[in-house]
mmCIF file of C-alpha atoms in Angstrom:
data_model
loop_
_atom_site.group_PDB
_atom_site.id
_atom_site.type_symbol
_atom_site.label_atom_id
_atom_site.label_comp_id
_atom_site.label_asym_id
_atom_site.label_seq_id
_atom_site.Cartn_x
_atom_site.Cartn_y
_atom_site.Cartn_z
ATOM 1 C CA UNK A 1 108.683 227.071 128.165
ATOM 2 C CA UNK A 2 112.053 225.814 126.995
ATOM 3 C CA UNK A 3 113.305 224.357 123.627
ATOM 4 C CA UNK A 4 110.210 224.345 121.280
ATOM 5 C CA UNK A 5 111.242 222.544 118.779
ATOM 6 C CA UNK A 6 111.287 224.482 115.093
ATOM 7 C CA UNK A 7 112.380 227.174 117.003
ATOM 8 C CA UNK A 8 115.290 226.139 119.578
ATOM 9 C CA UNK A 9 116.349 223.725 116.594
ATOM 10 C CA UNK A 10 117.747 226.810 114.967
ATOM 11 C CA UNK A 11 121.094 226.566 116.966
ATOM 12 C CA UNK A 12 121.584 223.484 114.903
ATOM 13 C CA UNK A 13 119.738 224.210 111.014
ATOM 14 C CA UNK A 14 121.562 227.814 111.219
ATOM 15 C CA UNK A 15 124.775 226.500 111.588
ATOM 16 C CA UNK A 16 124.188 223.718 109.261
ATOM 17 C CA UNK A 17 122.586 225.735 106.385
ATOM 18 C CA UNK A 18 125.854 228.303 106.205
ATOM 19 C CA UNK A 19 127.789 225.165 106.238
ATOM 20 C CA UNK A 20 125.800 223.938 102.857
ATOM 21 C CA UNK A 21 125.501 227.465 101.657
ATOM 22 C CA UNK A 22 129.186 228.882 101.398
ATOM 23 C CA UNK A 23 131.098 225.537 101.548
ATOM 24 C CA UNK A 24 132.551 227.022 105.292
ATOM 25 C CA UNK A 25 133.077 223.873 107.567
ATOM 26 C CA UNK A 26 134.019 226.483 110.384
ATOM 27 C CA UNK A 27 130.314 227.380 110.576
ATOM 28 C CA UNK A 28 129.645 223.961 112.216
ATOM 29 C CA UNK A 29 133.249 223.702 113.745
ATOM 30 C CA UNK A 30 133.043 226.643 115.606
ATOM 31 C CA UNK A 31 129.206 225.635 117.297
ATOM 32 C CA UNK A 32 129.444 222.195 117.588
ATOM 33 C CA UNK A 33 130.005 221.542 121.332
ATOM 34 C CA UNK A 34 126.840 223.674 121.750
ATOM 35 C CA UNK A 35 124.776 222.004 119.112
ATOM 36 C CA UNK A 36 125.872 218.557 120.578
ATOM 37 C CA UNK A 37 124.493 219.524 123.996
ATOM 38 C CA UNK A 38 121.089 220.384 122.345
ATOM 39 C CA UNK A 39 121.105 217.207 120.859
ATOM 40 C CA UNK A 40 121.413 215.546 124.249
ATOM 41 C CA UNK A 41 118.787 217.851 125.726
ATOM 42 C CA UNK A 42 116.265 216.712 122.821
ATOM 43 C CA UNK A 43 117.435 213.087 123.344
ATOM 44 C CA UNK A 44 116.316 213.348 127.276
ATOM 45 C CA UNK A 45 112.604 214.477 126.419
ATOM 46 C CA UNK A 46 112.104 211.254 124.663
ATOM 47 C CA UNK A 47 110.021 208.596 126.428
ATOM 48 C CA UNK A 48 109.242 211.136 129.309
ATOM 49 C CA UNK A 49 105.317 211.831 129.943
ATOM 50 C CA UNK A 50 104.373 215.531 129.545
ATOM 51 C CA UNK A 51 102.089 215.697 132.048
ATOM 52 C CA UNK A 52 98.304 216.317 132.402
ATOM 53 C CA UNK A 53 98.574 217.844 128.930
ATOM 54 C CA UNK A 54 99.933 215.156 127.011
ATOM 55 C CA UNK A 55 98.396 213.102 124.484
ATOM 56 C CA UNK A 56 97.989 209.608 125.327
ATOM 57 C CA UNK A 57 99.823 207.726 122.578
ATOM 58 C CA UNK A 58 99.520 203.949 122.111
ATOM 59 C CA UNK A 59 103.041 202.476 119.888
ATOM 60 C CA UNK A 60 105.044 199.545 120.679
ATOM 61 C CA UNK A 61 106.909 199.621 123.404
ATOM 62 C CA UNK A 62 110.064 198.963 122.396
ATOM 63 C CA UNK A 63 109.395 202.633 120.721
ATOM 64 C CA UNK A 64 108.090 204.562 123.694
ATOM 65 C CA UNK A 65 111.749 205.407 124.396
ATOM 66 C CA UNK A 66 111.968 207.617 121.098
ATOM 67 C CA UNK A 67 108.318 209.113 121.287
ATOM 68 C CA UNK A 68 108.707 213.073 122.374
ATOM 69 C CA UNK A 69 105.413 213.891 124.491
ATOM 70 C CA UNK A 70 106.429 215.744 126.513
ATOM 71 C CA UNK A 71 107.948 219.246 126.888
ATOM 72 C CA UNK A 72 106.830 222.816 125.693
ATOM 73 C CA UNK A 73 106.062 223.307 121.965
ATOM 74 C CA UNK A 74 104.695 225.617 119.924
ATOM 75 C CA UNK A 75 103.610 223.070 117.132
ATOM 76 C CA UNK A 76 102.855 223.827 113.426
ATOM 77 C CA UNK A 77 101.880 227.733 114.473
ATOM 78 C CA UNK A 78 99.294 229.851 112.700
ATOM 79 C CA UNK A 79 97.625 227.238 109.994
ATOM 80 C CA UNK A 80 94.734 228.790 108.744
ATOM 81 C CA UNK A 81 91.799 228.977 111.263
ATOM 82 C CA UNK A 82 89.585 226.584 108.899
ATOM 83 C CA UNK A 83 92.100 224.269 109.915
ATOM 84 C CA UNK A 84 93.242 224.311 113.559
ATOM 85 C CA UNK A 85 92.408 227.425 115.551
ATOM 86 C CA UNK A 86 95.279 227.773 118.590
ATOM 87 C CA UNK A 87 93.816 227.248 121.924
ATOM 88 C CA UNK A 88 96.162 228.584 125.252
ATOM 89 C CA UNK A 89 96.653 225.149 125.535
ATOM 90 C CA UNK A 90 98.655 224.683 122.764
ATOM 91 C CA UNK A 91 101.334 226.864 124.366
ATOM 92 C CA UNK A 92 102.295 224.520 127.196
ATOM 93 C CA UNK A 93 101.085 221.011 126.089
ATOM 94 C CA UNK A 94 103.644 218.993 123.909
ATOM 95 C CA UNK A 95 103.147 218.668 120.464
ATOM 96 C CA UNK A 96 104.161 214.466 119.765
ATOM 97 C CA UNK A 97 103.801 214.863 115.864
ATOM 98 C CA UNK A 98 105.986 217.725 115.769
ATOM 99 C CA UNK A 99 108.630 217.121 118.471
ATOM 100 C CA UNK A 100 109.113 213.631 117.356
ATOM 101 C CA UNK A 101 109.356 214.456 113.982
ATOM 102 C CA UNK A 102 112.240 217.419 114.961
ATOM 103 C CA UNK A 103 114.176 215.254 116.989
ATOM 104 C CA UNK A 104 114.411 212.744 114.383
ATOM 105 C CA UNK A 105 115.706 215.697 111.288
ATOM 106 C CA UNK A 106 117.850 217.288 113.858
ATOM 107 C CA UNK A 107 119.970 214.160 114.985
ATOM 108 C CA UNK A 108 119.789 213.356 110.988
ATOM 109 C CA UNK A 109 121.829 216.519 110.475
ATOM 110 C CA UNK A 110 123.825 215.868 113.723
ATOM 111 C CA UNK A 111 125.311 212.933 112.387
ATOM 112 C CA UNK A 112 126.518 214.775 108.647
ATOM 113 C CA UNK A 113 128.078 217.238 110.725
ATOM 114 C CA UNK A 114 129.598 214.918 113.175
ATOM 115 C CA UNK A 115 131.124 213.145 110.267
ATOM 116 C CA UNK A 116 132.578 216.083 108.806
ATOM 117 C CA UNK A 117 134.092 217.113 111.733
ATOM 118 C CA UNK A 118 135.313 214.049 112.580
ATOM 119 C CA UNK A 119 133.302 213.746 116.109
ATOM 120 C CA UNK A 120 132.836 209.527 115.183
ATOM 121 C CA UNK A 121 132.352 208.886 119.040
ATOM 122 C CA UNK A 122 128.892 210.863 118.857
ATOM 123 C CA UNK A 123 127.469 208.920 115.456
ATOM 124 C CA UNK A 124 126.130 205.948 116.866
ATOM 125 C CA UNK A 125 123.818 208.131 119.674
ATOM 126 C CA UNK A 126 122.632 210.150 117.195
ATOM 127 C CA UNK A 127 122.153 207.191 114.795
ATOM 128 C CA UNK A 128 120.213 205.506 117.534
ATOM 129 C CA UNK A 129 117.592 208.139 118.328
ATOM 130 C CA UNK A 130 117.147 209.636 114.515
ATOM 131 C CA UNK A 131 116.483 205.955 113.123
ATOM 132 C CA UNK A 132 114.209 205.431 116.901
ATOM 133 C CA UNK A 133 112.130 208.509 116.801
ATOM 134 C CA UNK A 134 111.862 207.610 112.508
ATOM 135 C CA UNK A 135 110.222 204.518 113.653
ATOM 136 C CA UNK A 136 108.021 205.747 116.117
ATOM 137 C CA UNK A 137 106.683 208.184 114.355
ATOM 138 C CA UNK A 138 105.813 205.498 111.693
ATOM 139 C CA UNK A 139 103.956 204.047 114.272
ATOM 140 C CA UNK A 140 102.408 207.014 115.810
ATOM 141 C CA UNK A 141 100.951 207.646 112.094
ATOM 142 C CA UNK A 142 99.046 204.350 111.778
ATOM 143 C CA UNK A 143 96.757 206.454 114.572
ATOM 144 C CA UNK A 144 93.779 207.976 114.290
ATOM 145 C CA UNK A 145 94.998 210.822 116.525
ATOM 146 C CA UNK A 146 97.889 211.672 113.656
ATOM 147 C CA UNK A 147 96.181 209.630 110.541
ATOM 148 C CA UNK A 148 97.826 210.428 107.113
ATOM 149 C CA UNK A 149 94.438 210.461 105.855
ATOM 150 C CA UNK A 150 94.172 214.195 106.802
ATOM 151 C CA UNK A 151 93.576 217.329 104.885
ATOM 152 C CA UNK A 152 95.832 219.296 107.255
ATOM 153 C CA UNK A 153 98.652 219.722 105.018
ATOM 154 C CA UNK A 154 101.500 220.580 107.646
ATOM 155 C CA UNK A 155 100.943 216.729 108.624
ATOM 156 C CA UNK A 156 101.762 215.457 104.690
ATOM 157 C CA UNK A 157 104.413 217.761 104.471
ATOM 158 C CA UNK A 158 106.495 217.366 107.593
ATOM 159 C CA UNK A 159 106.934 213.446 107.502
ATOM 160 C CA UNK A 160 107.664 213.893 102.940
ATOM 161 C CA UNK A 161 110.462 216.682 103.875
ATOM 162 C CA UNK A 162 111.757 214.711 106.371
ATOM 163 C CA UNK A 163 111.807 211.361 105.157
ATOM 164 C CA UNK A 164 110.414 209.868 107.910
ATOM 165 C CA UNK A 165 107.415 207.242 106.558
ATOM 166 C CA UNK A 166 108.045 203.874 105.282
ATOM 167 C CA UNK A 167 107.655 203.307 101.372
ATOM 168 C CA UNK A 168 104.061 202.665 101.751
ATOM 169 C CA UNK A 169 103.011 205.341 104.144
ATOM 170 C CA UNK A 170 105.492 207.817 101.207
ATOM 171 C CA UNK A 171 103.305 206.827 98.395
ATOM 172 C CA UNK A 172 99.986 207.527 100.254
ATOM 173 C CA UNK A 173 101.370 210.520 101.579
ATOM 174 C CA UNK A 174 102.206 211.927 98.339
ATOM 175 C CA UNK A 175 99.093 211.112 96.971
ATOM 176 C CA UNK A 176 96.990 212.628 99.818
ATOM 177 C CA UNK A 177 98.934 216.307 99.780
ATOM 178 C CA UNK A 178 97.629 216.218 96.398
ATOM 179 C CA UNK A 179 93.932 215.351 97.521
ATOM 180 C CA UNK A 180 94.364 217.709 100.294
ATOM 181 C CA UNK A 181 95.260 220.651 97.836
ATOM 182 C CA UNK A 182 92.430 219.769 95.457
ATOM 183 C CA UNK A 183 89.883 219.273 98.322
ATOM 184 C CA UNK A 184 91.322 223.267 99.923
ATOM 185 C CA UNK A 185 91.317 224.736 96.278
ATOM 186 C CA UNK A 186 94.922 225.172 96.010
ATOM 187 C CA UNK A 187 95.162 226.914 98.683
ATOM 188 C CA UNK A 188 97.887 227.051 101.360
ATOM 189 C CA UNK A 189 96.740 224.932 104.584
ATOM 190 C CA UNK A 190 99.932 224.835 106.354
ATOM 191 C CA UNK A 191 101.926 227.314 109.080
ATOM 192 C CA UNK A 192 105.356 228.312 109.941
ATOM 193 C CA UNK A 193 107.156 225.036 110.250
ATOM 194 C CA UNK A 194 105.833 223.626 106.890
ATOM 195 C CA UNK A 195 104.930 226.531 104.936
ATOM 196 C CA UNK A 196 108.627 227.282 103.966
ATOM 197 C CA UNK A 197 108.889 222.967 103.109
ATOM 198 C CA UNK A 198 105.572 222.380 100.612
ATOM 199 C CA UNK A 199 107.167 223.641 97.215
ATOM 200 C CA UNK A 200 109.964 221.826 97.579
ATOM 201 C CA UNK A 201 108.132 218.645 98.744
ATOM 202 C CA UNK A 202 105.633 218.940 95.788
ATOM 203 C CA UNK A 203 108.250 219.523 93.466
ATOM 204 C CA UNK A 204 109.876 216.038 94.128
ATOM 205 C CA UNK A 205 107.196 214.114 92.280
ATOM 206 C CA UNK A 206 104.610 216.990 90.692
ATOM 207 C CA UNK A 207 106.225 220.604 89.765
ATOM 208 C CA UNK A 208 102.609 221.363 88.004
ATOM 209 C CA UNK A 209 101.038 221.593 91.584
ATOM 210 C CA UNK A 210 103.595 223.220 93.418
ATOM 211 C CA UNK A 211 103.768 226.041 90.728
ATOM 212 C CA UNK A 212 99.153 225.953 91.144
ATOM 213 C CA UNK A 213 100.151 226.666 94.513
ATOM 214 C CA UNK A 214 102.729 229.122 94.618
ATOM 215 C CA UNK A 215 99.979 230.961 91.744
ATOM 216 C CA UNK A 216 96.817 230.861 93.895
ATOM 217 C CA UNK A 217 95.314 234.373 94.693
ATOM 218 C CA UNK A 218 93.199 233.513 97.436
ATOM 219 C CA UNK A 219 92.903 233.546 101.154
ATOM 220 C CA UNK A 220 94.977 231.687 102.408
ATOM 221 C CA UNK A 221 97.655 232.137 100.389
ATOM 222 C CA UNK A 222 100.724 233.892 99.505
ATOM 223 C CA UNK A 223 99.883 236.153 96.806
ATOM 224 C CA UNK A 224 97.027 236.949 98.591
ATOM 225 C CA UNK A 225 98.634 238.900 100.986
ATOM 226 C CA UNK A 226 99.679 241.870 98.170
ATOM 227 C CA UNK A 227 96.145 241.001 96.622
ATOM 228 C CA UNK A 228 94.404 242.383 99.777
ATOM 229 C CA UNK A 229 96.965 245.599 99.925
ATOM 230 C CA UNK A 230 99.991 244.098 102.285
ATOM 231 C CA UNK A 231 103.264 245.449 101.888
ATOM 232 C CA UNK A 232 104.916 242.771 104.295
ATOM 233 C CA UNK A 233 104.081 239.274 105.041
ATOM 234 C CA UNK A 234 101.590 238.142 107.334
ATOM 235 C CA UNK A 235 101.771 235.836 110.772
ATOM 236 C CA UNK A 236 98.326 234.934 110.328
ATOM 237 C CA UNK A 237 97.513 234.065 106.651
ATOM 238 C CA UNK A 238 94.121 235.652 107.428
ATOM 239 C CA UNK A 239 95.833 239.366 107.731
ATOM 240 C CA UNK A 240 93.403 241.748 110.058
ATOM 241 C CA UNK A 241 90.793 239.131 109.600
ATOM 242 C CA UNK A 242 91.537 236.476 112.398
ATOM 243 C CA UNK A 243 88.360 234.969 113.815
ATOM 244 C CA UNK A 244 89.942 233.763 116.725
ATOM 245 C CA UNK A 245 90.231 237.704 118.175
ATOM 246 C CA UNK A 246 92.577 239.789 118.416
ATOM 247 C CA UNK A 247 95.531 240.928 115.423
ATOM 248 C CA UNK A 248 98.274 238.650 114.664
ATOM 249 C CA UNK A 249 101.409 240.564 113.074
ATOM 250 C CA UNK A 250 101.425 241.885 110.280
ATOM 251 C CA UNK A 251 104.955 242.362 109.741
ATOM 252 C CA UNK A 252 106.443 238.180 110.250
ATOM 253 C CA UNK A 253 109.005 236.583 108.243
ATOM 254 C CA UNK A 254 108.225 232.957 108.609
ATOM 255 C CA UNK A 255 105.571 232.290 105.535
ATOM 256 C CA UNK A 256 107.686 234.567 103.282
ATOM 257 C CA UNK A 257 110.416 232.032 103.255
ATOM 258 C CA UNK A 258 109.097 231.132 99.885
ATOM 259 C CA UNK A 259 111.211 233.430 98.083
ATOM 260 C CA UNK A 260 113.866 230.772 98.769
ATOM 261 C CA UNK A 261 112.353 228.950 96.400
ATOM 262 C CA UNK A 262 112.046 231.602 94.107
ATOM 263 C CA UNK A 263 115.682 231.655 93.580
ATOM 264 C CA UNK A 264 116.975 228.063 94.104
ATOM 265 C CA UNK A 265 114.023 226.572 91.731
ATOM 266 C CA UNK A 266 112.728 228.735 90.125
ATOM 267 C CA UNK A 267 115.728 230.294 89.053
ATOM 268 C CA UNK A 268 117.903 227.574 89.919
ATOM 269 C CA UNK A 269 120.456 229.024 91.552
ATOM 270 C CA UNK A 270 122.161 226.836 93.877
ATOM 271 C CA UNK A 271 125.522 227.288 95.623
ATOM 272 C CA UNK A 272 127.469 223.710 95.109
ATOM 273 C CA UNK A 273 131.032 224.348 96.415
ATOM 274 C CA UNK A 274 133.496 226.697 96.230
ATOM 275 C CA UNK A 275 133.403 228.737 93.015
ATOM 276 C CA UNK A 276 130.980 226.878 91.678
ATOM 277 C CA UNK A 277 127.378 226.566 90.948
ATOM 278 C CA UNK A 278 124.387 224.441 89.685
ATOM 279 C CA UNK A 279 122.121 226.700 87.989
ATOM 280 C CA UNK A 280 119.196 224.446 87.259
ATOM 281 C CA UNK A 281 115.659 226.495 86.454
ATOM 282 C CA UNK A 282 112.148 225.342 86.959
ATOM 283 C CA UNK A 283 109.927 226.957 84.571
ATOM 284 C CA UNK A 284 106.101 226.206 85.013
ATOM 285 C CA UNK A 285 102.767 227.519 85.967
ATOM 286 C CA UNK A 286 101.119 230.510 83.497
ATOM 287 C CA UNK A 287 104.623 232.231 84.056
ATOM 288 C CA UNK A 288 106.184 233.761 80.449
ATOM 289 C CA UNK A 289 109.428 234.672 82.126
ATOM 290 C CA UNK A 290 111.532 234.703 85.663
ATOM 291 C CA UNK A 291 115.129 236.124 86.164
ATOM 292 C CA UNK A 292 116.929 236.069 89.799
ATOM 293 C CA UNK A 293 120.322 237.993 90.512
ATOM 294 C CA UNK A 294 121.914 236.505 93.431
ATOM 295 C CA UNK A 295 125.383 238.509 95.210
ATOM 296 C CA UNK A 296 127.546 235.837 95.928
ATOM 297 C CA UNK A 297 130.595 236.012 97.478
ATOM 298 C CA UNK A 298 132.015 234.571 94.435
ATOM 299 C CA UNK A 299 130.263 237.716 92.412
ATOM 300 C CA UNK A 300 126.889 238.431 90.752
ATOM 301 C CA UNK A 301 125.465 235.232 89.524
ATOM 302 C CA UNK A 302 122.003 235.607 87.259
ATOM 303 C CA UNK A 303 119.365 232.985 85.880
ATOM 304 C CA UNK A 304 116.529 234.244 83.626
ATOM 305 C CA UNK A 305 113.870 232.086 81.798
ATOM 306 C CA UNK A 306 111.512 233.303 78.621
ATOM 307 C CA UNK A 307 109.235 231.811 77.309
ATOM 308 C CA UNK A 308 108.751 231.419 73.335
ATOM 309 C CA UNK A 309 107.366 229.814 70.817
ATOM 310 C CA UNK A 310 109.161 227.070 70.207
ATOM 311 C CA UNK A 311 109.932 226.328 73.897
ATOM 312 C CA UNK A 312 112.079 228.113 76.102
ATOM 313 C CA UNK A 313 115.158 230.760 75.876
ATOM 314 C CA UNK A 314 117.922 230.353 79.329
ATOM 315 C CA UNK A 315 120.250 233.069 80.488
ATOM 316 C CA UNK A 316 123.012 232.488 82.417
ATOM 317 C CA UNK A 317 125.345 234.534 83.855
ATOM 318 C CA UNK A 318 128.557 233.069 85.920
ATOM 319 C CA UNK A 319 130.685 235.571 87.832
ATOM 320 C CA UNK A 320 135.069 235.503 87.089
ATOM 321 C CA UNK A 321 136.933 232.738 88.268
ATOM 322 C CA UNK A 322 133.879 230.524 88.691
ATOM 323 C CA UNK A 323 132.256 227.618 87.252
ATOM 324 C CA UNK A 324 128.847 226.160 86.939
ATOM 325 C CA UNK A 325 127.021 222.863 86.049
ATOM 326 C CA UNK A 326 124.013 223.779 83.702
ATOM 327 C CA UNK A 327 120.913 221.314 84.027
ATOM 328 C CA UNK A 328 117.831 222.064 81.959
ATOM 329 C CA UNK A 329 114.909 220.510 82.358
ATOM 330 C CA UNK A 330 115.226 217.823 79.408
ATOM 331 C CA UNK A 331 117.795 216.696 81.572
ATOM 332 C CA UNK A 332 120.712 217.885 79.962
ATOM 333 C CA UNK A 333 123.715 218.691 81.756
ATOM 334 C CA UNK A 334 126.566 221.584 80.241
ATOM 335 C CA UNK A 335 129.405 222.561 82.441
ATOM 336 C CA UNK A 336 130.381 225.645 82.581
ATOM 337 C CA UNK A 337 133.648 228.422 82.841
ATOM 338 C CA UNK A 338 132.598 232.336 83.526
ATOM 339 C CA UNK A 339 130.629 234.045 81.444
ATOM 340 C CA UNK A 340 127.049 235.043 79.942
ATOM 341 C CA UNK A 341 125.370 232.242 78.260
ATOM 342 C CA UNK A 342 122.304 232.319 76.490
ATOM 343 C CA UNK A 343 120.343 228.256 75.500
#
């Protein structure tokens, strides 16, 4: 019951997100010889058989090597029940899709961070088994088993955020998220590992339907949640009502990971270095304003939007001794010294 992946992965992301947040190389310095063992215990799961659990998987051989069945894993988690209802199963039979998809992200980041530190020796391993577990998950997609022609929208998501399809199996991909969305109302479809993912993967190539997303008020959804009288976020997007028995929690963090978005696109406030910023807002949707106040370590930095009539007014605040690359969304680009600015 060891090392489900989206989970266990988090003594790698963690470090590497406070790294890209505050600019802080000792956040990856000061965990790497733990990270890199992870990465060695994901690397010796691949081409193993799980067991009487697994699924049998049929790929070139060549790529059995970098296939992950086998293993504990908790999967995508909690979709909604019209989706994929969790059997007790699913807690100790390996998850292929999802491991092999991990394994390739995590030695992705593995090799930035060896690089910045300097640990060239490691590259090449991690090289081998990101671009290896890429390609067999290519090939595990041309399956019926794990078929991009799916309206389960955790399996569009994953392989778009992770940029792990070929540019054919990318295009399609794209194209069915959308059809998924249309053919599920707009509504949310995916769980914990994808739910935080879909925004930003929609708003690569159409902002209009991430923003008809974000917007929906229906089960499952997340403004649904304060719609049917939450005050916290749900595990289950179906609240109190979860078919499959029993009450998932009503007090889980995972699906509210949204408001990330809220403030990096939406607002557009992104961290990009020390002491400065790109502020770079996303207005959209039936939305007439948005405004976001982030505490930096650097100082208060704010991003509003308004709507008016002739288009619409920016306000921009950088904090003392900073500065900031403004990108609207025409395109253009103003850099910036501290101050309040209003466009």
């Amino acid at each position: 019951m060891n090392g489900s992946v989206g989970w266990a992965d988090a003594g790698v992301i963690i470090p590497y997100v406070l790294w890209k947040q505050y600019g802080d190389i000792g956040a990856i310095g000061r965990k790497y010889d733990g990270m890199k063992k992870y990465a060695e215990f994901m690397i010796s799961r691949c081409g193993k058989w799980g067991g009487p659990y697994a699924k049998p998987i049929k790929i070139k051989p060549e790529l059995n090597k970098y296939l992950v069945n086998c293993g504990q894993s908790y999967g995508e988690w909690a979709e909604p029940e019209d989706f994929y209802v969790m059997k007790w199963t699913d807690f100790c039979e390996p998850h292929p899709e999802v491991s092999t998809a991990y394994t390739s992200y995590i030695m992705k980041l593995m090799i930035e961070i060896a690089e910045a530190l300097g640990k060239t020796e490691d590259i090449p391993l991690y090289t081998e088994y990101s671009e290896g577990c890429k390609k067999a998950y290519q090939e595990m997609a041309k399956q019926k088993n794990f078929t991009l022609d799916t309206d389960r929208q955790a399996r569009l998501v994953r392989p778009l955020s992770f940029n792990l399809l070929d540019g054919p199996q990318t295009e399609y991909a794209k194209k069915r998220l959308i059809k998924a969305l249309e053919n599920y109302g707009f509504r949310l479809g995916t769980g914990f590992l994808s739910t935080p993912l879909i925004l930003d993967v929609l708003c690569e190539y159409d902002a209009d339907a991430a923003y008809k997303l974000l917007e929906n008020e229906e089960i499952p959804g997340w403004l649904s949640m304060p719609k049917n009288g939450a005050t916290t976020i749900w595990e289950s997007w179906e609240g109190k009502n979860v078919r499959s028995g029993g009450v998932a929690s009503l007090n889980h963090y995972s699906k509210g990971a949204v408001c990330r978005w809220l403030f990096d696109t939406m607002c557009g406030i992104r961290i990009a270095g020390e002491n400065h910023f790109v502020l770079k807002p996303l207005p959209g949707g039936s939305f007439t304003h948005a405004k976001a106040e982030y505490n930096s370590i650097y100082g208060k930095v704010c991003s509003s939007w308004q709507k008016t009539d002739e288009g619409y007014s920016y306000s921009i605040k950088v904090p003392s001794n900073c500065t900031a690359e403004i990108v609207l969304p025409n395109g253009e680009h103003l850099s910036v010294n501290s101050g309040q600015y209003t466009i």
